[in-house]
């Protein structure tokens, strides 16, 4: 016995790698976050929602995709606060998520309280407030990301797209595709593909980067939300 330190543990040879051999190591380490689907090569696409810096996401798409993202964020330990004018379409998800723990809460538009986000208790705020969402009382901050859902391109969309850290675009009309292409500086090929995207496919983009992602529901998600769909 050593005073204050307990029993002496077993002695083992240290794991040592010569510096010259480090280049031979290959460790498959991906980004940390929520798996939102697979890319064109079949690799997992991950969205890092829980961040120490403000993170704004705007999704021009369907309710189904926003709800899958909310469920998966809750599964990573985040609290999800939904600001919505159609609580009835979120109530089933709020009751099912968390296995009895209240990790998804619903709030009327304009009445979402401060969430007290922290590194140990990150928050995702989902704003499902229709075509013209008012300016939010609760904004993005450290460990608190905000996802704004727009069913279609609206007069408020340019402002939201410009301030967003990340933009997701699902199937839209050709006219909407042209406007989004100008706002996000998308190449012609990407713009032409937007009106033809299948249900569950999203173009995630910033002014510099873009990636198509297919989101497929798990068995539990499909049982709760139904199959992937663009139109609610």
Tab-separated table of C-alpha atoms in Angstrom:
chain	number	residue	atom	x	y	z
A	1	UNK	CA	0.000	0.000	0.000
A	2	UNK	CA	1.064	3.560	-0.721
A	3	UNK	CA	-0.331	6.194	1.589
A	4	UNK	CA	-3.195	7.980	-0.171
A	5	UNK	CA	-2.625	6.299	-3.540
A	6	UNK	CA	-4.114	2.791	-3.118
A	7	UNK	CA	-2.636	-0.402	-4.489
A	8	UNK	CA	0.284	-0.432	-6.881
A	9	UNK	CA	-1.022	-1.362	-10.320
A	10	UNK	CA	0.524	-3.840	-12.751
A	11	UNK	CA	3.646	-2.810	-14.571
A	12	UNK	CA	3.300	-2.881	-18.361
A	13	UNK	CA	5.537	-1.885	-21.245
A	14	UNK	CA	4.669	1.606	-22.511
A	15	UNK	CA	3.099	1.889	-25.950
A	16	UNK	CA	5.762	3.703	-27.921
A	17	UNK	CA	5.885	4.437	-31.660
A	18	UNK	CA	9.129	5.735	-33.182
A	19	UNK	CA	8.709	9.159	-34.768
A	20	UNK	CA	9.787	7.751	-38.121
A	21	UNK	CA	6.783	5.377	-38.119
A	22	UNK	CA	4.085	7.987	-37.429
A	23	UNK	CA	3.376	8.609	-41.109
A	24	UNK	CA	2.410	4.944	-41.496
A	25	UNK	CA	-0.483	5.292	-39.039
A	26	UNK	CA	-3.954	5.813	-40.463
A	27	UNK	CA	-6.750	6.526	-37.987
A	28	UNK	CA	-10.252	7.023	-39.420
A	29	UNK	CA	-11.365	10.105	-37.497
A	30	UNK	CA	-14.373	12.050	-38.779
A	31	UNK	CA	-16.061	15.265	-37.737
A	32	UNK	CA	-17.945	15.367	-34.464
A	33	UNK	CA	-21.671	16.017	-34.651
A	34	UNK	CA	-24.981	14.733	-35.984
A	35	UNK	CA	-24.982	12.236	-38.838
A	36	UNK	CA	-27.411	13.756	-41.350
A	37	UNK	CA	-27.041	11.183	-44.120
A	38	UNK	CA	-24.582	10.076	-46.767
A	39	UNK	CA	-22.844	12.003	-49.540
A	40	UNK	CA	-22.568	11.071	-53.214
A	41	UNK	CA	-19.752	8.604	-52.422
A	42	UNK	CA	-21.745	6.892	-49.678
A	43	UNK	CA	-19.710	8.396	-46.853
A	44	UNK	CA	-21.375	9.633	-43.677
A	45	UNK	CA	-22.148	13.351	-43.701
A	46	UNK	CA	-21.900	14.972	-40.280
A	47	UNK	CA	-23.266	18.331	-39.145
A	48	UNK	CA	-21.503	19.846	-36.139
A	49	UNK	CA	-24.383	21.502	-34.308
A	50	UNK	CA	-22.927	21.678	-30.790
A	51	UNK	CA	-20.317	24.446	-31.004
A	52	UNK	CA	-18.702	26.935	-28.631
A	53	UNK	CA	-19.452	29.681	-31.167
A	54	UNK	CA	-22.784	30.914	-32.622
A	55	UNK	CA	-24.036	28.768	-35.503
A	56	UNK	CA	-26.994	29.683	-37.725
A	57	UNK	CA	-28.499	27.142	-40.133
A	58	UNK	CA	-31.241	27.941	-42.645
A	59	UNK	CA	-33.090	25.046	-44.281
A	60	UNK	CA	-35.310	25.701	-47.292
A	61	UNK	CA	-37.079	22.398	-47.259
A	62	UNK	CA	-39.586	20.107	-45.650
A	63	UNK	CA	-40.724	19.514	-42.091
A	64	UNK	CA	-39.594	15.870	-42.246
A	65	UNK	CA	-35.919	16.767	-42.617
A	66	UNK	CA	-36.062	19.372	-39.851
A	67	UNK	CA	-37.676	16.857	-37.509
A	68	UNK	CA	-35.075	14.181	-38.277
A	69	UNK	CA	-32.324	16.704	-37.497
A	70	UNK	CA	-34.058	17.592	-34.233
A	71	UNK	CA	-34.337	13.919	-33.220
A	72	UNK	CA	-30.707	13.223	-34.024
A	73	UNK	CA	-29.531	16.327	-32.192
A	74	UNK	CA	-31.467	15.187	-29.126
A	75	UNK	CA	-29.838	11.759	-29.444
A	76	UNK	CA	-26.395	13.402	-29.115
A	77	UNK	CA	-27.418	14.948	-25.788
A	78	UNK	CA	-28.558	18.368	-26.957
A	79	UNK	CA	-31.730	19.957	-25.677
A	80	UNK	CA	-34.044	20.933	-28.534
A	81	UNK	CA	-36.378	23.930	-28.245
A	82	UNK	CA	-38.918	24.221	-31.060
A	83	UNK	CA	-40.509	27.595	-31.758
A	84	UNK	CA	-43.552	26.889	-33.906
A	85	UNK	CA	-47.040	27.986	-34.818
A	86	UNK	CA	-48.099	24.405	-35.531
A	87	UNK	CA	-47.405	22.588	-32.318
A	88	UNK	CA	-49.663	19.695	-33.326
A	89	UNK	CA	-47.157	18.438	-35.910
A	90	UNK	CA	-44.335	18.477	-33.343
A	91	UNK	CA	-46.166	17.100	-30.310
A	92	UNK	CA	-45.670	13.425	-31.208
A	93	UNK	CA	-41.946	13.939	-31.685
A	94	UNK	CA	-41.630	15.840	-28.402
A	95	UNK	CA	-43.370	13.018	-26.533
A	96	UNK	CA	-41.333	10.257	-28.193
A	97	UNK	CA	-37.881	11.835	-27.937
A	98	UNK	CA	-35.650	11.281	-24.955
A	99	UNK	CA	-37.185	8.060	-23.644
A	100	UNK	CA	-39.324	9.893	-21.108
A	101	UNK	CA	-36.871	12.757	-20.542
A	102	UNK	CA	-38.074	16.196	-21.630
A	103	UNK	CA	-35.307	16.918	-24.130
A	104	UNK	CA	-37.616	18.456	-26.789
A	105	UNK	CA	-39.812	21.373	-25.719
A	106	UNK	CA	-42.392	23.265	-27.785
A	107	UNK	CA	-42.976	27.020	-27.630
A	108	UNK	CA	-45.325	29.420	-29.391
A	109	UNK	CA	-43.827	31.875	-31.856
A	110	UNK	CA	-42.190	34.759	-30.010
A	111	UNK	CA	-42.514	33.097	-26.598
A	112	UNK	CA	-39.419	30.946	-26.368
A	113	UNK	CA	-37.563	31.665	-23.096
A	114	UNK	CA	-33.777	31.813	-22.604
A	115	UNK	CA	-32.397	28.278	-22.747
A	116	UNK	CA	-29.271	28.551	-20.601
A	117	UNK	CA	-27.039	26.676	-23.029
A	118	UNK	CA	-23.621	25.493	-21.857
A	119	UNK	CA	-20.899	23.076	-22.865
A	120	UNK	CA	-22.503	20.434	-20.658
A	121	UNK	CA	-26.007	21.194	-21.905
A	122	UNK	CA	-25.942	22.384	-25.542
A	123	UNK	CA	-29.135	23.572	-27.211
A	124	UNK	CA	-30.577	23.474	-30.713
A	125	UNK	CA	-33.350	25.994	-31.345
A	126	UNK	CA	-35.583	25.006	-34.265
A	127	UNK	CA	-37.610	27.899	-35.669
A	128	UNK	CA	-40.608	26.574	-37.619
A	129	UNK	CA	-42.371	29.896	-38.006
A	130	UNK	CA	-43.661	29.844	-41.579
A	131	UNK	CA	-42.696	31.858	-44.643
A	132	UNK	CA	-42.007	35.103	-42.753
A	133	UNK	CA	-40.423	34.188	-39.423
A	134	UNK	CA	-40.113	37.172	-37.083
A	135	UNK	CA	-36.736	38.040	-35.660
A	136	UNK	CA	-36.058	35.548	-32.902
A	137	UNK	CA	-35.905	36.496	-29.234
A	138	UNK	CA	-33.478	33.633	-28.649
A	139	UNK	CA	-30.527	33.868	-31.025
A	140	UNK	CA	-27.474	31.750	-31.738
A	141	UNK	CA	-24.727	31.893	-29.130
A	142	UNK	CA	-22.061	29.730	-27.528
A	143	UNK	CA	-23.361	26.124	-27.417
A	144	UNK	CA	-26.693	27.260	-28.843
A	145	UNK	CA	-27.310	26.760	-32.561
A	146	UNK	CA	-30.405	27.939	-34.419
A	147	UNK	CA	-32.052	26.091	-37.313
A	148	UNK	CA	-34.620	28.162	-39.243
A	149	UNK	CA	-36.999	26.196	-41.479
A	150	UNK	CA	-38.460	27.889	-44.549
A	151	UNK	CA	-40.909	25.812	-46.614
A	152	UNK	CA	-40.153	27.894	-49.709
A	153	UNK	CA	-38.132	30.925	-50.713
A	154	UNK	CA	-39.721	33.984	-49.132
A	155	UNK	CA	-39.010	37.741	-48.934
A	156	UNK	CA	-37.113	37.114	-45.682
A	157	UNK	CA	-34.941	34.405	-47.234
A	158	UNK	CA	-32.133	36.672	-48.560
A	159	UNK	CA	-31.492	38.064	-45.082
A	160	UNK	CA	-31.549	34.610	-43.512
A	161	UNK	CA	-29.278	33.115	-46.156
A	162	UNK	CA	-26.754	35.930	-45.813
A	163	UNK	CA	-26.495	35.622	-42.042
A	164	UNK	CA	-26.496	31.800	-41.991
A	165	UNK	CA	-23.339	29.811	-41.338
A	166	UNK	CA	-24.820	26.949	-43.373
A	167	UNK	CA	-27.723	26.724	-45.835
A	168	UNK	CA	-29.662	23.606	-46.772
A	169	UNK	CA	-31.778	23.565	-49.937
A	170	UNK	CA	-34.208	20.826	-50.899
A	171	UNK	CA	-36.322	20.609	-54.050
A	172	UNK	CA	-37.468	24.056	-55.202
A	173	UNK	CA	-38.979	25.543	-58.353
A	174	UNK	CA	-36.706	26.627	-61.226
A	175	UNK	CA	-37.279	30.311	-60.387
A	176	UNK	CA	-36.397	29.723	-56.734
A	177	UNK	CA	-33.329	27.751	-57.808
A	178	UNK	CA	-32.102	30.706	-59.870
A	179	UNK	CA	-32.513	33.108	-56.948
A	180	UNK	CA	-30.793	30.752	-54.503
A	181	UNK	CA	-28.013	30.205	-57.011
A	182	UNK	CA	-27.315	33.936	-57.155
A	183	UNK	CA	-27.452	34.356	-53.386
A	184	UNK	CA	-25.210	31.357	-52.659
A	185	UNK	CA	-22.989	31.683	-55.760
A	186	UNK	CA	-23.809	28.164	-56.899
A	187	UNK	CA	-22.447	26.714	-60.140
A	188	UNK	CA	-24.918	26.209	-63.005
A	189	UNK	CA	-24.923	22.439	-62.578
A	190	UNK	CA	-26.020	22.715	-58.943
A	191	UNK	CA	-28.721	25.275	-59.806
A	192	UNK	CA	-30.097	23.032	-62.560
A	193	UNK	CA	-30.313	20.077	-60.186
A	194	UNK	CA	-32.314	21.795	-57.429
A	195	UNK	CA	-35.767	21.427	-59.091
A	196	UNK	CA	-35.143	17.695	-59.619
A	197	UNK	CA	-33.925	16.637	-56.170
A	198	UNK	CA	-35.584	13.590	-54.684
A	199	UNK	CA	-37.298	13.472	-51.305
A	200	UNK	CA	-34.687	13.392	-48.549
A	201	UNK	CA	-31.936	14.970	-50.675
A	202	UNK	CA	-30.498	18.289	-49.511
A	203	UNK	CA	-27.804	20.529	-50.933
A	204	UNK	CA	-25.872	21.834	-47.924
A	205	UNK	CA	-23.773	24.834	-48.869
A	206	UNK	CA	-21.825	27.908	-47.890
A	207	UNK	CA	-20.603	30.574	-50.344
A	208	UNK	CA	-17.455	28.467	-50.837
A	209	UNK	CA	-18.415	24.814	-50.293
A	210	UNK	CA	-21.356	22.580	-51.189
A	211	UNK	CA	-22.364	18.971	-50.734
A	212	UNK	CA	-25.414	16.905	-51.679
A	213	UNK	CA	-26.607	14.648	-48.855
A	214	UNK	CA	-29.230	11.904	-48.853
A	215	UNK	CA	-31.033	11.588	-45.516
A	216	UNK	CA	-32.765	8.288	-44.872
A	217	UNK	CA	-34.819	7.673	-41.773
A	218	UNK	CA	-33.985	4.878	-39.384
A	219	UNK	CA	-36.673	2.332	-38.584
A	220	UNK	CA	-37.635	4.265	-35.456
A	221	UNK	CA	-37.659	7.614	-37.281
A	222	UNK	CA	-39.771	6.256	-40.128
A	223	UNK	CA	-42.205	4.745	-37.646
A	224	UNK	CA	-42.610	8.095	-35.947
A	225	UNK	CA	-42.385	10.531	-38.872
A	226	UNK	CA	-43.202	8.420	-41.927
A	227	UNK	CA	-41.052	8.207	-45.054
A	228	UNK	CA	-38.907	11.067	-46.309
A	229	UNK	CA	-40.924	13.780	-48.046
A	230	UNK	CA	-40.364	17.291	-49.300
A	231	UNK	CA	-43.965	18.504	-49.168
A	232	UNK	CA	-45.745	18.526	-45.792
